[in-house]
Amino acid sequence: MFQWIQALDGALHKISIRYLGMGLLIAWVYCTWFAGNDETISQTLSASVIFSAAGLLALTLRADKRTPIKPAFILAAGITVSITTAAFSFFDQEWLCIAAAALGGAASSILCVAWGEMFCQIDQETAESCIPASLMVFFCAGATVIMLPTALGEIFSASMPFISCIMLLLGRNRQPESFRFPEPEHPFREMLLPLSKLALCSMACSIATGFIMASFSPTDLPADPNGQIPFYLAGGLAAMAVTIVAIAHTSRMNFSLLYEWAIPMIVFSLAFRIIGSPACNTASAVIACTAAVYAEVLFYAIFS
């Protein structure tokens, strides 16, 4: 039998549906703020990002970081994110939309960290097979939102965080309740410099991909009522392929692996953007979205 058939069969055997909910959480982000052209999108996205960052900081400063986040907090976070997302369709006043985005962003940080903790609790081989597979869930969820009528698409987008939360709780149900992460091997002061370098490199990648996508005028890319989401869906599929190759060709995950693949994609995306022809603009957008989704998803594999 062909070796790739055997590898595919082994991967499908290892992948468990309950560990793929991270793809829904990523799809919620892009389907909420990168689909369509609502005037309030920019402000609500900014509010969500700022409060999500604040939530992540608060989680890093909590007293007992060796204990995974309690299931009750995870459930509350999933419900909060879904409710605040659904509220966008009912609020007429801009400040209410911004307030809902801020609350949902803060709650989403709990889900993000909880998924990271989940991938750290299961064995590394399973994590490395489920993380790329989550991008297929991301693609399918995003494509479903596009194909559904607008109202149904908004309902489905709002339900994604809650479904992701339920899948996360199903995965956590297989772990012992007394689970605790091991003590750090090195004190935080020794890790501060390499973590700062990682943060700066990640920031540079995010700024580069954000600059590329923001540089397009409405006439530079094919007109689409769904905004930028088709480019992110195409990028999600490409990122899945790149992530599979990246994980398969390394014996040990490390931080540098992230940039060995992300930086060339950003360089090619910038090069196509400079050329500026319609075909090159499309290629530039897809590659930039690939780099953005790839860097976001591979972080979970690295930390696991």
Coordinates of C-alpha atoms in Angstrom, one line a residue:
M1 CA 0.0 0.0 0.0
F2 CA 1.2 3.6 -0.7
Q3 CA 2.9 5.2 2.3
W4 CA 0.7 8.3 2.0
I5 CA -2.4 6.2 2.2
Q6 CA -1.1 4.6 5.4
A7 CA -0.2 8.0 6.8
L8 CA -3.7 9.4 6.0
D9 CA -5.4 6.3 7.6
G10 CA -3.3 6.8 10.7
A11 CA -4.0 10.5 11.0
L12 CA -7.8 9.9 10.6
H13 CA -7.7 7.2 13.3
K14 CA -5.9 9.6 15.7
I15 CA -8.0 12.7 15.1
S16 CA -10.9 13.1 17.5
I17 CA -13.8 15.4 16.6
R18 CA -13.9 16.8 20.1
Y19 CA -10.4 18.3 19.6
L20 CA -11.3 20.2 16.5
G21 CA -13.4 23.0 18.0
M22 CA -10.5 25.5 17.9
G23 CA -11.3 25.8 14.2
L24 CA -14.8 27.1 15.1
L25 CA -13.3 29.7 17.4
I26 CA -11.0 31.0 14.6
A27 CA -13.9 30.9 12.2
W28 CA -15.9 33.0 14.6
V29 CA -13.2 35.7 14.5
Y30 CA -13.0 36.0 10.7
C31 CA -16.7 35.5 10.0
T32 CA -17.7 38.2 12.5
W33 CA -15.3 40.9 11.5
F34 CA -13.9 40.1 8.1
A35 CA -17.2 39.3 6.3
G36 CA -19.2 42.1 4.8
N37 CA -18.4 45.9 4.9
D38 CA -20.2 47.3 8.0
E39 CA -19.0 50.7 9.0
T40 CA -18.8 49.7 12.7
I41 CA -16.6 46.7 12.1
S42 CA -13.4 48.5 12.6
Q43 CA -14.3 50.0 16.0
T44 CA -15.9 46.8 17.3
L45 CA -12.8 44.8 16.1
S46 CA -10.5 47.2 17.9
A47 CA -12.6 46.9 21.1
S48 CA -12.6 43.1 20.9
V49 CA -8.8 42.9 20.4
I50 CA -8.0 45.3 23.2
F51 CA -10.2 43.6 25.7
S52 CA -9.1 40.2 24.5
A53 CA -5.5 41.2 25.1
A54 CA -6.4 42.5 28.6
G55 CA -8.1 39.2 29.3
L56 CA -5.1 37.2 28.2
L57 CA -2.9 39.4 30.5
A58 CA -5.2 38.8 33.4
L59 CA -5.1 35.0 32.9
T60 CA -1.2 35.1 32.9
L61 CA -1.3 36.9 36.2
R62 CA -3.8 34.6 38.0
A63 CA -2.6 32.9 41.2
D64 CA -2.7 29.2 40.3
K65 CA -1.6 28.9 36.7
R66 CA -0.8 25.2 37.1
T67 CA -4.5 24.4 37.4
P68 CA -6.5 24.4 34.1
I69 CA -9.3 26.9 33.8
K70 CA -12.4 25.7 35.6
P71 CA -15.2 24.2 33.3
A72 CA -17.7 26.6 34.7
F73 CA -15.7 29.6 33.5
I74 CA -15.3 28.0 30.1
L75 CA -19.0 27.5 29.8
A76 CA -19.8 31.0 30.9
A77 CA -17.2 32.4 28.4
G78 CA -18.7 30.4 25.5
I79 CA -22.2 31.6 26.3
T80 CA -21.1 35.2 26.8
V81 CA -19.2 35.3 23.4
S82 CA -22.2 33.8 21.5
I83 CA -24.7 36.2 23.2
T84 CA -22.6 39.3 22.6
T85 CA -22.0 38.3 19.0
A86 CA -25.7 37.8 18.4
A87 CA -26.4 41.2 20.0
F88 CA -24.6 42.9 17.1
S89 CA -27.7 42.2 15.0
F90 CA -30.1 43.8 17.5
F91 CA -28.2 46.9 18.7
D92 CA -28.7 50.0 16.7
Q93 CA -26.5 52.3 18.7
E94 CA -22.7 52.1 18.0
W95 CA -21.6 52.3 21.6
L96 CA -23.7 49.3 22.5
C97 CA -22.0 47.3 19.7
I98 CA -18.6 48.4 20.9
A99 CA -19.5 47.4 24.5
A100 CA -20.7 44.0 23.4
A101 CA -17.5 43.5 21.3
A102 CA -15.4 44.4 24.4
L103 CA -17.2 42.0 26.6
G104 CA -17.1 39.2 24.0
G105 CA -13.4 39.9 23.4
A106 CA -12.6 39.5 27.1
A107 CA -14.6 36.3 27.3
S108 CA -13.0 34.9 24.2
S109 CA -9.5 35.1 25.8
I110 CA -10.7 32.4 28.3
L111 CA -11.6 30.1 25.4
C112 CA -8.3 30.7 23.6
V113 CA -6.3 29.9 26.7
A114 CA -8.5 26.9 27.5
W115 CA -7.9 25.4 24.0
G116 CA -4.1 25.9 24.5
E117 CA -4.4 24.1 27.9
M118 CA -6.3 21.3 26.2
F119 CA -3.6 20.7 23.6
C120 CA -1.0 20.7 26.4
Q121 CA -3.0 18.0 28.3
I122 CA -3.4 15.5 25.5
D123 CA -0.4 13.7 24.0
Q124 CA 1.7 15.7 21.5
E125 CA 1.1 13.3 18.6
T126 CA -2.7 13.8 18.9
A127 CA -2.3 17.5 19.3
E128 CA -0.2 17.8 16.2
S129 CA -2.7 15.9 14.1
C130 CA -5.8 17.7 15.4
I131 CA -4.4 21.3 15.1
P132 CA -4.0 21.2 11.3
A133 CA -7.3 19.4 11.0
S134 CA -9.0 22.2 12.9
L135 CA -8.3 24.4 9.8
M136 CA -10.6 22.2 7.8
V137 CA -13.3 22.9 10.4
F138 CA -12.5 26.6 10.0
F139 CA -12.9 26.4 6.2
C140 CA -16.1 24.4 6.4
A141 CA -17.7 26.8 9.0
G142 CA -16.7 29.9 7.0
A143 CA -18.0 28.4 3.7
T144 CA -21.3 27.5 5.4
V145 CA -21.7 31.1 6.6
I146 CA -21.1 32.4 3.1
M147 CA -23.6 30.0 1.6
L148 CA -26.4 30.5 4.1
P149 CA -28.8 33.5 3.9
T150 CA -27.5 36.5 5.8
A151 CA -29.8 36.0 8.8
L152 CA -29.0 32.3 9.2
G153 CA -25.3 33.0 8.6
E154 CA -25.3 35.5 11.4
I155 CA -27.0 33.0 13.7
F156 CA -24.5 30.3 12.8
S157 CA -21.5 32.7 13.3
A158 CA -22.8 33.7 16.8
S159 CA -23.2 30.0 17.7
M160 CA -19.7 29.0 16.8
P161 CA -18.1 30.0 20.2
F162 CA -20.7 28.1 22.1
I163 CA -20.3 25.0 20.0
S164 CA -16.5 25.3 20.3
C165 CA -17.0 25.6 24.1
I166 CA -19.0 22.4 24.2
M167 CA -16.4 20.5 22.2
L168 CA -13.7 21.8 24.5
L169 CA -15.7 20.6 27.6
L170 CA -16.1 17.2 25.9
G171 CA -12.3 17.0 25.5
R172 CA -11.8 18.1 29.0
N173 CA -14.1 15.4 30.2
R174 CA -11.5 12.8 29.2
Q175 CA -8.9 14.4 31.4
P176 CA -8.6 13.8 35.2
E177 CA -10.1 16.5 37.3
S178 CA -7.0 16.6 39.5
F179 CA -4.7 17.4 36.5
R180 CA -2.0 20.0 37.2
F181 CA 0.6 21.4 34.9
P182 CA 4.2 20.6 35.9
E183 CA 6.4 23.2 37.7
P184 CA 8.4 25.4 35.2
E185 CA 11.9 24.2 34.6
H186 CA 13.2 27.8 34.4
P187 CA 12.2 30.9 36.4
F188 CA 10.3 33.5 34.5
R189 CA 13.1 36.0 34.4
E190 CA 15.2 33.5 32.4
M191 CA 12.4 33.1 29.8
L192 CA 11.5 36.8 29.6
L193 CA 14.1 37.6 26.9
P194 CA 13.2 34.7 24.5
L195 CA 9.5 35.3 25.0
S196 CA 10.0 39.0 24.3
K197 CA 11.8 38.1 21.0
L198 CA 9.0 35.7 20.1
A199 CA 6.4 38.5 20.8
L200 CA 8.3 41.0 18.7
C201 CA 8.7 38.6 15.8
S202 CA 5.0 37.7 16.0
M203 CA 4.1 41.4 16.1
A204 CA 6.2 42.0 13.0
C205 CA 4.4 39.2 11.1
S206 CA 1.0 40.5 12.2
I207 CA 1.9 44.1 11.2
A208 CA 3.1 42.9 7.8
T209 CA 0.1 40.8 7.0
G210 CA -2.3 43.5 8.3
F211 CA -0.5 46.1 6.2
I212 CA -0.9 44.0 3.1
M213 CA -4.6 43.4 3.6
A214 CA -5.2 47.1 4.6
S215 CA -3.4 48.4 1.5
F216 CA -6.0 47.0 -1.0
S217 CA -8.6 49.5 -2.3
P218 CA -12.0 48.2 -3.3
T219 CA -10.9 48.1 -7.0
D220 CA -7.6 46.1 -6.3
L221 CA -9.4 42.8 -5.5
P222 CA -12.4 41.0 -7.1
A223 CA -15.6 42.5 -5.7
D224 CA -17.2 40.2 -3.2
P225 CA -20.2 40.9 -0.9
N226 CA -18.6 38.7 1.8
G227 CA -15.6 41.1 2.2
Q228 CA -12.2 39.5 2.9
I229 CA -13.5 36.1 4.3
P230 CA -13.1 34.2 0.9
F231 CA -9.4 35.1 1.0
Y232 CA -9.0 33.9 4.6
L233 CA -10.8 30.7 3.7
A234 CA -8.4 30.1 0.8
G235 CA -5.6 31.0 3.2
G236 CA -6.9 28.6 5.8
L237 CA -6.8 25.6 3.3
A238 CA -3.2 26.6 2.3
A239 CA -2.2 27.1 5.9
M240 CA -3.5 23.6 6.7
A241 CA -1.2 22.1 4.0
V242 CA 1.8 24.2 5.2
T243 CA 1.2 23.3 8.8
I244 CA 1.0 19.6 8.0
V245 CA 4.3 19.8 6.1
A246 CA 5.9 21.9 8.8
I247 CA 4.9 19.5 11.6
A248 CA 5.8 16.4 9.6
H249 CA 9.3 17.6 8.8
T250 CA 10.4 18.4 12.3
S251 CA 11.3 16.0 15.1
R252 CA 10.7 18.7 17.7
M253 CA 8.5 21.7 17.6
N254 CA 10.3 25.0 18.3
F255 CA 9.7 28.7 18.0
S256 CA 12.0 29.2 15.1
L257 CA 9.9 26.8 13.0
L258 CA 7.1 29.4 13.0
Y259 CA 9.1 31.9 11.2
E260 CA 10.9 29.5 8.8
W261 CA 7.6 29.2 7.0
A262 CA 5.8 32.4 7.8
I263 CA 8.5 34.9 6.7
P264 CA 8.9 33.6 3.1
M265 CA 5.1 33.7 2.7
I266 CA 5.1 37.4 3.9
V267 CA 8.0 38.2 1.5
F268 CA 6.2 36.6 -1.5
S269 CA 3.0 38.4 -0.5
L270 CA 4.7 41.8 -0.4
A271 CA 6.4 41.0 -3.8
F272 CA 3.1 40.2 -5.5
R273 CA 1.5 43.3 -3.9
I274 CA 4.3 45.5 -5.4
I275 CA 3.7 44.1 -8.9
G276 CA 0.0 45.2 -8.5
S277 CA -1.7 43.3 -11.3
P278 CA -5.2 41.9 -10.6
A279 CA -3.8 38.3 -10.5
C280 CA -0.9 39.3 -8.3
N281 CA -3.1 41.3 -5.9
T282 CA -5.3 38.2 -5.5
A283 CA -2.2 36.0 -4.9
S284 CA -0.8 38.6 -2.5
A285 CA -4.1 38.6 -0.4
V286 CA -4.3 34.8 -0.3
I287 CA -0.7 34.3 0.7
A288 CA -1.0 37.1 3.4
C289 CA -4.1 35.4 4.8
T290 CA -2.3 32.1 4.7
A291 CA 0.6 33.5 6.8
A292 CA -1.8 35.1 9.3
V293 CA -3.8 31.9 9.8
Y294 CA -0.7 29.7 9.8
A295 CA 1.0 31.8 12.5
E296 CA -2.1 31.9 14.6
V297 CA -2.7 28.1 14.5
L298 CA 0.9 26.9 14.8
F299 CA 1.2 28.6 18.1
Y300 CA -1.0 25.9 19.7
A301 CA 1.3 23.2 18.3
I302 CA 4.4 24.9 19.5
F303 CA 3.1 25.4 23.1
S304 CA 1.8 21.8 23.2

